[in-house]
Amino acid sequence: MLQVNHERVAKLLQGLASFTDSEEGVTRLAYSPLDKKAQSWLLEQVQDLHLQIRTDAVGNVFLRRDGKQQLLPPVATGSHLDTVIHGGAYDGMCGVVGALEALYMLQDEELGRSIEVIIFRAEESSRFGFATMGSKLLTGSAVPEQLNKGAKKGDISFIEALREWGCNPDAYRDAVIAPGSYKCFAELHIEQGKVLEQTQHQLGIVHNIAAPTRFKIHIKGVADHSGATPMGMRRDALVSAAKLILAVNEAAETEKANGSVGTVGVVDVEPGSINVVPGAVTLWVDVRGVDKASIARVLQSIREQAENVAVCDGVGVQIEMLTADSPVALDKALAAQSEAICTEKGFSFLHMNSGAGHDAMHMTKICPTTMLFVPCRAGISHNPAEYASTENICRGIEVLAEVLRREAN
């Protein structure tokens, strides 16, 4: 097997980071023109790999290196290229670039099975309110209509975006991959947390992935003049919303020992004028964890507080569920294999869980799946300060390439 090329890895990551809609960090939303330009640029850079390229009905891209036994289920790897608003240059890109670099490393190897690198569409929820959309559609975990109600104000719907991308949303069933179609799936990713850095481990071997439950809380009050309406006569939707923001935080705080977390990431206020008492507010809530019972307790606490606020404040409160994914356990045998490879190479490793969701969580529905984490500085992610050293990334690529080599033979 060839050596990992540090210079090429750094060049590809830096090149992808240049495709951004913002001066601060990287903003490259799913299904946007920049998303397509970044992908096209990357595919041009790796033409010398001579991969077969296909795109499915919802925009996921598959780059295939044929093995000697092409009728056997291939080995799969990959990640995503889209980012959050003002995000970083490593989340997702590390897994795509790492997968392609692994293929470079395997160029001198004769492999029994084919290897496919998957570029999943719309892993981030920044544009359409749903995460891991490409892998959900690929594994039959969702249909376009289900994912069509979360677009931000002023943007087109998900189905409209599919059509703009050149996809046919009516043919979404053609994108579904049946269980057993892949031998296994492996995803390389930055940790997006502080554990590896603080414990001084070089790699993380992931065993469980926390799953997001996402919903909107709609609060309906009465819009009134801010000067002419006495304090005791108001039904201020934003004041009620503030109580529910605290309720989300408190519900998650009580379950922190079980690893559950809760976040209100977006607050939409209407009419949004300084001299008008807010009449309507929508909170976008993300609750996640690896313990189903703990997540259920967080959600129940939020529902109870929503009912209390509605009664005490005289406002309407409605919860609109967007998605409720289940925590996912990854393949133990593949994790053991990664441990053996790390030991052989002299890399320190930590068995751990992922607090963030990933495309890998849906791939478990169709094949054994594993994830490898590399440290990121100060655990910062979804932020312009997101950073992972080329050395750390390439160490992860070395292990990934060996996993792919062993699984393809």
mmCIF file of C-alpha atoms in Angstrom:
data_model
loop_
_atom_site.group_PDB
_atom_site.id
_atom_site.type_symbol
_atom_site.label_atom_id
_atom_site.label_comp_id
_atom_site.label_asym_id
_atom_site.label_seq_id
_atom_site.Cartn_x
_atom_site.Cartn_y
_atom_site.Cartn_z
ATOM 1 C CA MET A 1 0.000 0.000 0.000
ATOM 2 C CA LEU A 2 1.291 3.471 -0.893
ATOM 3 C CA GLN A 3 2.002 6.195 1.674
ATOM 4 C CA VAL A 4 -0.571 8.864 2.471
ATOM 5 C CA ASN A 5 0.164 12.106 0.612
ATOM 6 C CA HIS A 6 -0.049 14.924 3.187
ATOM 7 C CA GLU A 7 0.371 17.650 0.572
ATOM 8 C CA ARG A 8 -2.456 16.377 -1.609
ATOM 9 C CA VAL A 9 -4.812 16.033 1.363
ATOM 10 C CA ALA A 10 -4.108 19.601 2.499
ATOM 11 C CA LYS A 11 -4.510 20.941 -1.044
ATOM 12 C CA LEU A 12 -7.900 19.295 -1.545
ATOM 13 C CA LEU A 13 -9.219 20.482 1.814
ATOM 14 C CA GLN A 14 -7.997 24.037 1.207
ATOM 15 C CA GLY A 15 -9.448 24.014 -2.289
ATOM 16 C CA LEU A 16 -12.876 22.949 -1.079
ATOM 17 C CA ALA A 17 -12.799 25.654 1.601
ATOM 18 C CA SER A 18 -12.498 28.304 -1.120
ATOM 19 C CA PHE A 19 -16.028 27.542 -2.311
ATOM 20 C CA THR A 20 -17.913 29.675 0.179
ATOM 21 C CA ASP A 21 -20.719 32.235 0.294
ATOM 22 C CA SER A 22 -19.285 34.038 3.317
ATOM 23 C CA GLU A 23 -16.125 35.938 4.204
ATOM 24 C CA GLU A 24 -16.147 34.348 7.652
ATOM 25 C CA GLY A 25 -15.691 30.575 7.664
ATOM 26 C CA VAL A 26 -17.198 28.333 5.003
ATOM 27 C CA THR A 27 -20.839 28.665 3.984
ATOM 28 C CA ARG A 28 -21.808 26.141 1.327
ATOM 29 C CA LEU A 29 -25.409 25.089 1.710
ATOM 30 C CA ALA A 30 -26.795 21.838 0.367
ATOM 31 C CA TYR A 31 -28.017 21.778 -3.237
ATOM 32 C CA SER A 32 -26.721 25.303 -3.800
ATOM 33 C CA PRO A 33 -24.706 26.345 -6.890
ATOM 34 C CA LEU A 34 -21.605 26.444 -4.672
ATOM 35 C CA ASP A 35 -22.273 22.895 -3.511
ATOM 36 C CA LYS A 36 -22.256 21.794 -7.138
ATOM 37 C CA LYS A 37 -19.180 23.864 -8.028
ATOM 38 C CA ALA A 38 -17.204 22.464 -5.096
ATOM 39 C CA GLN A 39 -18.095 18.920 -6.062
ATOM 40 C CA SER A 40 -17.222 19.496 -9.730
ATOM 41 C CA TRP A 41 -13.868 20.980 -8.752
ATOM 42 C CA LEU A 42 -13.073 18.024 -6.503
ATOM 43 C CA LEU A 43 -13.954 15.491 -9.180
ATOM 44 C CA GLU A 44 -11.633 17.294 -11.599
ATOM 45 C CA GLN A 45 -8.775 17.033 -9.104
ATOM 46 C CA VAL A 46 -9.074 13.244 -8.804
ATOM 47 C CA GLN A 47 -9.551 12.355 -12.471
ATOM 48 C CA ASP A 48 -6.269 10.425 -12.373
ATOM 49 C CA LEU A 49 -7.971 7.847 -10.139
ATOM 50 C CA HIS A 50 -10.090 6.876 -13.195
ATOM 51 C CA LEU A 51 -13.181 6.199 -11.123
ATOM 52 C CA GLN A 52 -16.606 5.351 -12.471
ATOM 53 C CA ILE A 53 -19.012 8.135 -11.486
ATOM 54 C CA ARG A 54 -22.760 8.001 -11.135
ATOM 55 C CA THR A 55 -25.396 10.211 -9.514
ATOM 56 C CA ASP A 56 -28.612 8.863 -8.040
ATOM 57 C CA ALA A 57 -32.117 10.306 -8.294
ATOM 58 C CA VAL A 58 -31.642 12.615 -5.282
ATOM 59 C CA GLY A 59 -28.119 13.855 -6.046
ATOM 60 C CA ASN A 60 -25.886 11.498 -4.045
ATOM 61 C CA VAL A 61 -22.679 10.795 -5.992
ATOM 62 C CA PHE A 62 -20.867 7.443 -6.177
ATOM 63 C CA LEU A 63 -17.225 7.087 -7.237
ATOM 64 C CA ARG A 64 -16.332 3.460 -7.911
ATOM 65 C CA ARG A 65 -12.998 1.673 -8.190
ATOM 66 C CA ASP A 66 -13.655 -1.779 -9.598
ATOM 67 C CA GLY A 67 -12.330 -4.885 -7.889
ATOM 68 C CA LYS A 68 -11.664 -8.260 -9.483
ATOM 69 C CA GLN A 69 -14.995 -9.686 -8.306
ATOM 70 C CA GLN A 70 -17.436 -7.036 -9.442
ATOM 71 C CA LEU A 71 -20.517 -9.103 -8.636
ATOM 72 C CA LEU A 72 -19.709 -9.062 -4.919
ATOM 73 C CA PRO A 73 -21.140 -6.226 -2.792
ATOM 74 C CA PRO A 74 -18.556 -3.417 -2.744
ATOM 75 C CA VAL A 75 -17.014 -1.744 0.278
ATOM 76 C CA ALA A 76 -18.294 1.818 0.793
ATOM 77 C CA THR A 77 -16.883 4.932 2.405
ATOM 78 C CA GLY A 78 -17.442 8.697 2.219
ATOM 79 C CA SER A 79 -19.125 11.715 3.809
ATOM 80 C CA HIS A 80 -20.520 15.097 2.719
ATOM 81 C CA LEU A 81 -19.441 18.455 1.220
ATOM 82 C CA ASP A 82 -22.182 20.824 2.412
ATOM 83 C CA THR A 83 -21.631 23.015 5.467
ATOM 84 C CA VAL A 84 -23.547 24.981 8.049
ATOM 85 C CA ILE A 85 -23.671 28.770 7.787
ATOM 86 C CA HIS A 86 -20.248 30.152 8.781
ATOM 87 C CA GLY A 87 -18.934 26.633 9.242
ATOM 88 C CA GLY A 88 -15.482 25.130 8.965
ATOM 89 C CA ALA A 89 -13.319 23.425 6.374
ATOM 90 C CA TYR A 90 -13.183 19.922 7.864
ATOM 91 C CA ASP A 91 -16.627 18.682 8.919
ATOM 92 C CA GLY A 92 -17.636 16.246 6.151
ATOM 93 C CA MET A 93 -14.827 17.248 3.801
ATOM 94 C CA CYS A 94 -12.352 15.280 5.905
ATOM 95 C CA GLY A 95 -14.333 12.103 5.166
ATOM 96 C CA VAL A 96 -14.667 12.695 1.431
ATOM 97 C CA VAL A 97 -11.060 13.753 0.896
ATOM 98 C CA GLY A 98 -9.902 10.982 3.234
ATOM 99 C CA ALA A 99 -11.829 8.367 1.257
ATOM 100 C CA LEU A 100 -10.355 9.571 -2.032
ATOM 101 C CA GLU A 101 -6.843 9.662 -0.577
ATOM 102 C CA ALA A 102 -7.360 6.088 0.633
ATOM 103 C CA LEU A 103 -8.038 5.105 -2.984
ATOM 104 C CA TYR A 104 -4.772 6.768 -4.002
ATOM 105 C CA MET A 105 -3.017 4.727 -1.322
ATOM 106 C CA LEU A 106 -4.597 1.524 -2.681
ATOM 107 C CA GLN A 107 -3.608 2.121 -6.309
ATOM 108 C CA ASP A 108 -0.883 -0.524 -6.145
ATOM 109 C CA GLU A 109 -3.199 -3.101 -4.551
ATOM 110 C CA GLU A 110 -5.229 -5.755 -6.343
ATOM 111 C CA LEU A 111 -8.571 -5.809 -4.565
ATOM 112 C CA GLY A 112 -11.186 -8.517 -4.646
ATOM 113 C CA ARG A 113 -14.169 -6.230 -4.103
ATOM 114 C CA SER A 114 -14.932 -2.845 -5.577
ATOM 115 C CA ILE A 115 -14.769 0.265 -3.394
ATOM 116 C CA GLU A 116 -17.297 3.088 -3.678
ATOM 117 C CA VAL A 117 -16.792 6.581 -2.300
ATOM 118 C CA ILE A 118 -20.143 8.214 -1.588
ATOM 119 C CA ILE A 119 -20.651 11.986 -1.507
ATOM 120 C CA PHE A 120 -23.899 12.336 0.411
ATOM 121 C CA ARG A 121 -26.123 15.327 -0.251
ATOM 122 C CA ALA A 122 -27.446 17.606 2.461
ATOM 123 C CA GLU A 123 -25.945 16.136 5.618
ATOM 124 C CA GLU A 124 -26.327 19.473 7.385
ATOM 125 C CA SER A 125 -29.757 20.792 8.351
ATOM 126 C CA SER A 126 -28.922 24.476 7.855
ATOM 127 C CA ARG A 127 -30.939 24.924 4.687
ATOM 128 C CA PHE A 128 -33.891 22.543 4.900
ATOM 129 C CA GLY A 129 -34.233 21.857 8.626
ATOM 130 C CA PHE A 130 -33.455 18.137 8.293
ATOM 131 C CA ALA A 131 -30.056 16.493 8.688
ATOM 132 C CA THR A 132 -28.543 13.570 6.737
ATOM 133 C CA MET A 133 -31.085 13.946 3.959
ATOM 134 C CA GLY A 134 -29.096 12.184 1.243
ATOM 135 C CA SER A 135 -28.373 9.124 3.369
ATOM 136 C CA LYS A 136 -31.960 9.020 4.639
ATOM 137 C CA LEU A 137 -33.245 8.919 1.065
ATOM 138 C CA LEU A 138 -30.557 6.449 -0.028
ATOM 139 C CA THR A 139 -31.470 3.975 2.712
ATOM 140 C CA GLY A 140 -35.230 4.412 2.380
ATOM 141 C CA SER A 141 -35.469 6.114 5.777
ATOM 142 C CA ALA A 142 -37.421 9.073 4.358
ATOM 143 C CA VAL A 143 -39.166 10.289 1.217
ATOM 144 C CA PRO A 144 -38.868 13.789 -0.296
ATOM 145 C CA GLU A 145 -42.343 14.823 0.838
ATOM 146 C CA GLN A 146 -41.383 14.195 4.477
ATOM 147 C CA LEU A 147 -38.312 16.424 4.097
ATOM 148 C CA ASN A 148 -40.158 19.244 2.362
ATOM 149 C CA LYS A 149 -41.484 21.245 5.328
ATOM 150 C CA GLY A 150 -38.348 22.617 6.969
ATOM 151 C CA ALA A 151 -36.980 25.182 4.504
ATOM 152 C CA LYS A 152 -36.106 28.603 5.908
ATOM 153 C CA LYS A 153 -38.189 31.661 5.043
ATOM 154 C CA GLY A 154 -37.448 33.101 1.630
ATOM 155 C CA ASP A 155 -35.868 29.907 0.318
ATOM 156 C CA ILE A 156 -37.252 27.338 -2.094
ATOM 157 C CA SER A 157 -38.540 24.016 -0.813
ATOM 158 C CA PHE A 158 -36.455 20.857 -0.768
ATOM 159 C CA ILE A 159 -38.369 19.352 -3.684
ATOM 160 C CA GLU A 160 -37.844 22.538 -5.689
ATOM 161 C CA ALA A 161 -34.132 22.398 -4.849
ATOM 162 C CA LEU A 162 -33.969 18.810 -6.077
ATOM 163 C CA ARG A 163 -35.403 19.884 -9.414
ATOM 164 C CA GLU A 164 -32.991 22.825 -9.665
ATOM 165 C CA TRP A 165 -30.097 20.427 -9.019
ATOM 166 C CA GLY A 166 -31.257 18.348 -11.983
ATOM 167 C CA CYS A 167 -32.860 15.550 -9.979
ATOM 168 C CA ASN A 168 -36.291 14.011 -10.400
ATOM 169 C CA PRO A 169 -37.881 13.836 -6.931
ATOM 170 C CA ASP A 170 -40.683 11.681 -8.333
ATOM 171 C CA ALA A 171 -38.070 8.978 -9.013
ATOM 172 C CA TYR A 172 -36.730 8.966 -5.431
ATOM 173 C CA ARG A 173 -37.414 5.227 -5.097
ATOM 174 C CA ASP A 174 -34.678 4.615 -7.688
ATOM 175 C CA ALA A 175 -32.148 6.000 -5.195
ATOM 176 C CA VAL A 176 -32.952 3.466 -2.464
ATOM 177 C CA ILE A 177 -30.200 0.879 -1.913
ATOM 178 C CA ALA A 178 -31.297 -2.501 -0.603
ATOM 179 C CA PRO A 179 -29.773 -4.067 2.521
ATOM 180 C CA GLY A 180 -26.787 -6.197 1.608
ATOM 181 C CA SER A 181 -25.840 -4.084 -1.399
ATOM 182 C CA TYR A 182 -22.606 -3.097 0.381
ATOM 183 C CA LYS A 183 -20.306 -5.332 2.392
ATOM 184 C CA CYS A 184 -19.715 -2.502 4.863
ATOM 185 C CA PHE A 185 -19.444 1.274 5.210
ATOM 186 C CA ALA A 186 -16.694 3.296 6.943
ATOM 187 C CA GLU A 187 -16.732 7.047 7.583
ATOM 188 C CA LEU A 188 -13.803 9.199 8.670
ATOM 189 C CA HIS A 189 -14.756 12.414 10.513
ATOM 190 C CA ILE A 190 -13.428 15.057 12.841
ATOM 191 C CA GLU A 191 -14.605 14.457 16.390
ATOM 192 C CA GLN A 192 -16.459 17.781 16.805
ATOM 193 C CA GLY A 193 -15.721 17.559 20.517
ATOM 194 C CA LYS A 194 -12.876 17.920 23.003
ATOM 195 C CA VAL A 195 -12.478 14.354 24.239
ATOM 196 C CA LEU A 196 -9.651 13.145 21.999
ATOM 197 C CA GLU A 197 -7.642 16.328 22.447
ATOM 198 C CA GLN A 198 -8.078 16.425 26.206
ATOM 199 C CA THR A 199 -7.294 12.728 26.672
ATOM 200 C CA GLN A 200 -4.426 12.986 24.144
ATOM 201 C CA HIS A 201 -5.604 10.096 21.997
ATOM 202 C CA GLN A 202 -4.774 10.152 18.295
ATOM 203 C CA LEU A 203 -7.917 8.447 17.016
ATOM 204 C CA GLY A 204 -11.435 7.676 18.171
ATOM 205 C CA ILE A 205 -13.239 4.417 17.370
ATOM 206 C CA VAL A 206 -16.967 5.137 17.468
ATOM 207 C CA HIS A 207 -19.444 2.650 18.936
ATOM 208 C CA ASN A 208 -22.712 4.609 19.138
ATOM 209 C CA ILE A 209 -24.125 7.666 17.348
ATOM 210 C CA ALA A 210 -26.524 9.999 19.100
ATOM 211 C CA ALA A 211 -29.668 10.715 17.157
ATOM 212 C CA PRO A 212 -31.418 14.074 16.782
ATOM 213 C CA THR A 213 -35.057 14.670 17.562
ATOM 214 C CA ARG A 214 -35.981 17.956 15.942
ATOM 215 C CA PHE A 215 -39.163 19.935 16.274
ATOM 216 C CA LYS A 216 -40.635 23.412 16.162
ATOM 217 C CA ILE A 217 -42.481 25.031 19.052
ATOM 218 C CA HIS A 218 -45.018 27.544 17.723
ATOM 219 C CA ILE A 219 -46.105 30.194 20.275
ATOM 220 C CA LYS A 220 -49.094 32.360 19.351
ATOM 221 C CA GLY A 221 -49.699 35.522 21.377
ATOM 222 C CA VAL A 222 -51.087 38.922 20.398
ATOM 223 C CA ALA A 223 -49.127 41.598 18.557
ATOM 224 C CA ASP A 224 -49.731 44.961 20.278
ATOM 225 C CA HIS A 225 -48.268 48.450 20.339
ATOM 226 C CA SER A 226 -45.226 48.401 22.625
ATOM 227 C CA GLY A 227 -46.025 51.809 24.095
ATOM 228 C CA ALA A 228 -49.793 51.686 24.407
ATOM 229 C CA THR A 229 -50.179 48.184 25.849
ATOM 230 C CA PRO A 230 -49.720 47.965 29.651
ATOM 231 C CA MET A 231 -47.490 45.186 30.914
ATOM 232 C CA GLY A 232 -50.321 43.358 32.643
ATOM 233 C CA MET A 233 -52.427 43.247 29.487
ATOM 234 C CA ARG A 234 -49.878 41.662 27.161
ATOM 235 C CA ARG A 235 -49.738 38.220 25.614
ATOM 236 C CA ASP A 236 -46.118 38.514 24.537
ATOM 237 C CA ALA A 237 -45.170 35.446 22.501
ATOM 238 C CA LEU A 238 -41.447 36.134 22.882
ATOM 239 C CA VAL A 239 -41.617 36.240 26.675
ATOM 240 C CA SER A 240 -43.376 32.868 26.600
ATOM 241 C CA ALA A 241 -40.800 31.607 24.124
ATOM 242 C CA ALA A 242 -38.003 32.671 26.461
ATOM 243 C CA LYS A 243 -39.515 30.519 29.193
ATOM 244 C CA LEU A 244 -39.584 27.562 26.813
ATOM 245 C CA ILE A 245 -35.973 28.133 25.755
ATOM 246 C CA LEU A 246 -35.045 27.838 29.423
ATOM 247 C CA ALA A 247 -37.312 24.779 29.731
ATOM 248 C CA VAL A 248 -35.420 23.033 26.920
ATOM 249 C CA ASN A 249 -32.113 23.789 28.612
ATOM 250 C CA GLU A 250 -33.335 22.655 32.025
ATOM 251 C CA ALA A 251 -34.846 19.430 30.655
ATOM 252 C CA ALA A 252 -31.557 18.504 29.030
ATOM 253 C CA GLU A 253 -29.550 19.584 32.075
ATOM 254 C CA THR A 254 -31.401 17.055 34.237
ATOM 255 C CA GLU A 255 -30.335 14.291 31.824
ATOM 256 C CA LYS A 256 -26.730 15.341 31.257
ATOM 257 C CA ALA A 257 -25.416 12.308 33.168
ATOM 258 C CA ASN A 258 -27.009 10.154 30.460
ATOM 259 C CA GLY A 259 -25.429 12.180 27.652
ATOM 260 C CA SER A 260 -28.580 13.925 26.442
ATOM 261 C CA VAL A 261 -28.464 17.512 25.204
ATOM 262 C CA GLY A 262 -31.011 20.091 24.090
ATOM 263 C CA THR A 263 -30.596 23.218 21.981
ATOM 264 C CA VAL A 264 -32.806 25.979 20.631
ATOM 265 C CA GLY A 265 -30.854 26.997 17.554
ATOM 266 C CA VAL A 266 -33.294 29.281 15.744
ATOM 267 C CA VAL A 267 -35.845 31.815 17.010
ATOM 268 C CA ASP A 268 -38.260 33.292 14.444
ATOM 269 C CA VAL A 269 -40.102 36.348 15.801
ATOM 270 C CA GLU A 270 -43.106 38.055 14.207
ATOM 271 C CA PRO A 271 -43.643 40.792 13.313
ATOM 272 C CA GLY A 272 -40.048 41.539 14.282
ATOM 273 C CA SER A 273 -40.394 45.266 14.928
ATOM 274 C CA ILE A 274 -38.894 47.141 17.881
ATOM 275 C CA ASN A 275 -42.152 48.918 18.688
ATOM 276 C CA VAL A 276 -44.463 45.898 18.485
ATOM 277 C CA VAL A 277 -45.069 43.303 21.193
ATOM 278 C CA PRO A 278 -44.194 40.006 19.456
ATOM 279 C CA GLY A 279 -47.344 38.194 18.384
ATOM 280 C CA ALA A 280 -45.851 34.919 17.208
ATOM 281 C CA VAL A 281 -42.612 33.038 17.754
ATOM 282 C CA THR A 282 -41.287 29.773 16.386
ATOM 283 C CA LEU A 283 -38.495 27.945 18.207
ATOM 284 C CA TRP A 284 -36.434 25.347 16.334
ATOM 285 C CA VAL A 285 -35.349 22.707 18.843
ATOM 286 C CA ASP A 286 -32.728 19.957 18.631
ATOM 287 C CA VAL A 287 -32.666 17.223 21.306
ATOM 288 C CA ARG A 288 -30.246 14.317 21.030
ATOM 289 C CA GLY A 289 -28.459 11.567 22.903
ATOM 290 C CA VAL A 290 -27.530 7.871 22.868
ATOM 291 C CA ASP A 291 -30.058 6.739 25.509
ATOM 292 C CA LYS A 292 -33.642 6.412 24.197
ATOM 293 C CA ALA A 293 -35.208 6.558 27.665
ATOM 294 C CA SER A 294 -33.261 9.694 28.531
ATOM 295 C CA ILE A 295 -34.314 11.413 25.307
ATOM 296 C CA ALA A 296 -37.935 10.485 26.031
ATOM 297 C CA ARG A 297 -37.720 12.075 29.477
ATOM 298 C CA VAL A 298 -36.308 15.301 28.006
ATOM 299 C CA LEU A 299 -39.121 15.454 25.471
ATOM 300 C CA GLN A 300 -41.784 14.777 28.085
ATOM 301 C CA SER A 301 -40.429 17.538 30.306
ATOM 302 C CA ILE A 302 -40.520 20.005 27.395
ATOM 303 C CA ARG A 303 -44.121 19.026 26.565
ATOM 304 C CA GLU A 304 -45.198 19.543 30.171
ATOM 305 C CA GLN A 305 -43.558 22.962 30.337
ATOM 306 C CA ALA A 306 -45.152 23.916 27.021
ATOM 307 C CA GLU A 307 -48.575 23.112 28.487
ATOM 308 C CA ASN A 308 -47.805 25.137 31.633
ATOM 309 C CA VAL A 309 -46.671 28.172 29.649
ATOM 310 C CA ALA A 310 -49.766 28.032 27.457
ATOM 311 C CA VAL A 311 -52.066 28.077 30.500
ATOM 312 C CA CYS A 312 -50.153 30.612 32.626
ATOM 313 C CA ASP A 313 -49.404 33.077 29.828
ATOM 314 C CA GLY A 314 -52.646 32.725 27.886
ATOM 315 C CA VAL A 315 -50.839 31.905 24.645
ATOM 316 C CA GLY A 316 -51.226 29.138 22.109
ATOM 317 C CA VAL A 317 -48.404 26.585 22.063
ATOM 318 C CA GLN A 318 -48.098 23.886 19.429
ATOM 319 C CA ILE A 319 -45.251 21.400 18.940
ATOM 320 C CA GLU A 320 -44.570 20.341 15.351
ATOM 321 C CA MET A 321 -42.323 17.284 15.128
ATOM 322 C CA LEU A 322 -39.840 17.365 12.249
ATOM 323 C CA THR A 323 -37.755 14.241 12.754
ATOM 324 C CA ALA A 324 -37.153 11.694 15.509
ATOM 325 C CA ASP A 325 -34.189 9.456 14.729
ATOM 326 C CA SER A 326 -33.114 6.649 17.037
ATOM 327 C CA PRO A 327 -29.609 6.335 18.511
ATOM 328 C CA VAL A 328 -27.526 3.901 16.491
ATOM 329 C CA ALA A 329 -25.028 1.226 17.516
ATOM 330 C CA LEU A 330 -22.191 0.631 15.046
ATOM 331 C CA ASP A 331 -20.618 -2.695 14.127
ATOM 332 C CA LYS A 332 -18.526 -4.268 16.888
ATOM 333 C CA ALA A 333 -16.419 -6.437 14.579
ATOM 334 C CA LEU A 334 -15.390 -3.450 12.452
ATOM 335 C CA ALA A 335 -14.554 -1.499 15.608
ATOM 336 C CA ALA A 336 -12.355 -4.374 16.768
ATOM 337 C CA GLN A 337 -10.650 -4.386 13.386
ATOM 338 C CA SER A 338 -9.889 -0.656 13.672
ATOM 339 C CA GLU A 339 -8.503 -1.257 17.152
ATOM 340 C CA ALA A 340 -6.188 -3.956 15.792
ATOM 341 C CA ILE A 341 -5.005 -1.673 12.984
ATOM 342 C CA CYS A 342 -4.323 1.202 15.399
ATOM 343 C CA THR A 343 -2.366 -1.157 17.645
ATOM 344 C CA GLU A 344 -0.302 -2.431 14.709
ATOM 345 C CA LYS A 345 0.508 1.111 13.624
ATOM 346 C CA GLY A 346 1.248 2.328 17.141
ATOM 347 C CA PHE A 347 -1.581 4.875 17.166
ATOM 348 C CA SER A 348 -3.259 5.651 20.467
ATOM 349 C CA PHE A 349 -7.041 5.257 20.310
ATOM 350 C CA LEU A 350 -10.162 5.706 22.413
ATOM 351 C CA HIS A 351 -13.441 3.816 22.213
ATOM 352 C CA MET A 352 -16.158 6.486 22.305
ATOM 353 C CA ASN A 353 -19.625 7.638 21.267
ATOM 354 C CA SER A 354 -20.583 10.375 18.834
ATOM 355 C CA GLY A 355 -22.772 13.162 20.151
ATOM 356 C CA ALA A 356 -23.319 14.433 16.612
ATOM 357 C CA GLY A 357 -25.341 12.658 13.943
ATOM 358 C CA HIS A 358 -23.695 11.430 10.745
ATOM 359 C CA ASP A 359 -24.619 9.742 7.478
ATOM 360 C CA ALA A 360 -23.115 6.559 8.944
ATOM 361 C CA MET A 361 -26.103 6.238 11.291
ATOM 362 C CA HIS A 362 -28.407 5.524 8.344
ATOM 363 C CA MET A 363 -25.953 3.258 6.538
ATOM 364 C CA THR A 364 -26.329 0.823 9.453
ATOM 365 C CA LYS A 365 -29.716 -0.071 7.972
ATOM 366 C CA ILE A 366 -28.131 -1.604 4.876
ATOM 367 C CA CYS A 367 -24.680 -2.847 5.960
ATOM 368 C CA PRO A 368 -22.242 -3.156 8.900
ATOM 369 C CA THR A 369 -20.914 0.336 9.606
ATOM 370 C CA THR A 370 -18.002 1.920 11.435
ATOM 371 C CA MET A 371 -16.658 5.422 12.123
ATOM 372 C CA LEU A 372 -13.227 6.821 12.906
ATOM 373 C CA PHE A 373 -12.697 10.190 14.592
ATOM 374 C CA VAL A 374 -9.660 12.444 14.376
ATOM 375 C CA PRO A 375 -9.105 15.207 16.959
ATOM 376 C CA CYS A 376 -10.112 18.778 16.201
ATOM 377 C CA ARG A 377 -8.612 21.774 17.966
ATOM 378 C CA ALA A 378 -10.443 22.693 21.183
ATOM 379 C CA GLY A 379 -13.338 20.531 19.998
ATOM 380 C CA ILE A 380 -14.660 23.433 17.918
ATOM 381 C CA SER A 381 -16.883 22.603 14.943
ATOM 382 C CA HIS A 382 -19.662 24.272 12.925
ATOM 383 C CA ASN A 383 -17.554 27.405 13.379
ATOM 384 C CA PRO A 384 -14.934 29.295 11.318
ATOM 385 C CA ALA A 385 -12.360 28.291 13.971
ATOM 386 C CA GLU A 386 -12.875 24.585 13.190
ATOM 387 C CA TYR A 387 -9.456 23.010 12.609
ATOM 388 C CA ALA A 388 -7.901 19.570 12.354
ATOM 389 C CA SER A 389 -4.214 19.195 11.569
ATOM 390 C CA THR A 390 -3.169 17.491 8.343
ATOM 391 C CA GLU A 391 -1.084 15.121 10.465
ATOM 392 C CA ASN A 392 -4.111 13.996 12.479
ATOM 393 C CA ILE A 393 -6.291 13.661 9.391
ATOM 394 C CA CYS A 394 -3.661 11.630 7.543
ATOM 395 C CA ARG A 395 -3.290 9.317 10.518
ATOM 396 C CA GLY A 396 -7.015 8.624 10.255
ATOM 397 C CA ILE A 397 -6.701 8.091 6.500
ATOM 398 C CA GLU A 398 -3.999 5.495 7.097
ATOM 399 C CA VAL A 399 -6.358 3.478 9.277
ATOM 400 C CA LEU A 400 -9.291 4.001 6.896
ATOM 401 C CA ALA A 401 -7.242 2.791 3.919
ATOM 402 C CA GLU A 402 -6.244 -0.348 5.805
ATOM 403 C CA VAL A 403 -9.869 -1.000 6.802
ATOM 404 C CA LEU A 404 -10.901 -0.681 3.141
ATOM 405 C CA ARG A 405 -8.031 -2.928 1.985
ATOM 406 C CA ARG A 406 -8.904 -5.694 4.436
ATOM 407 C CA GLU A 407 -12.637 -5.509 3.766
ATOM 408 C CA ALA A 408 -12.137 -5.524 -0.020
ATOM 409 C CA ASN A 409 -10.032 -8.702 0.095
#
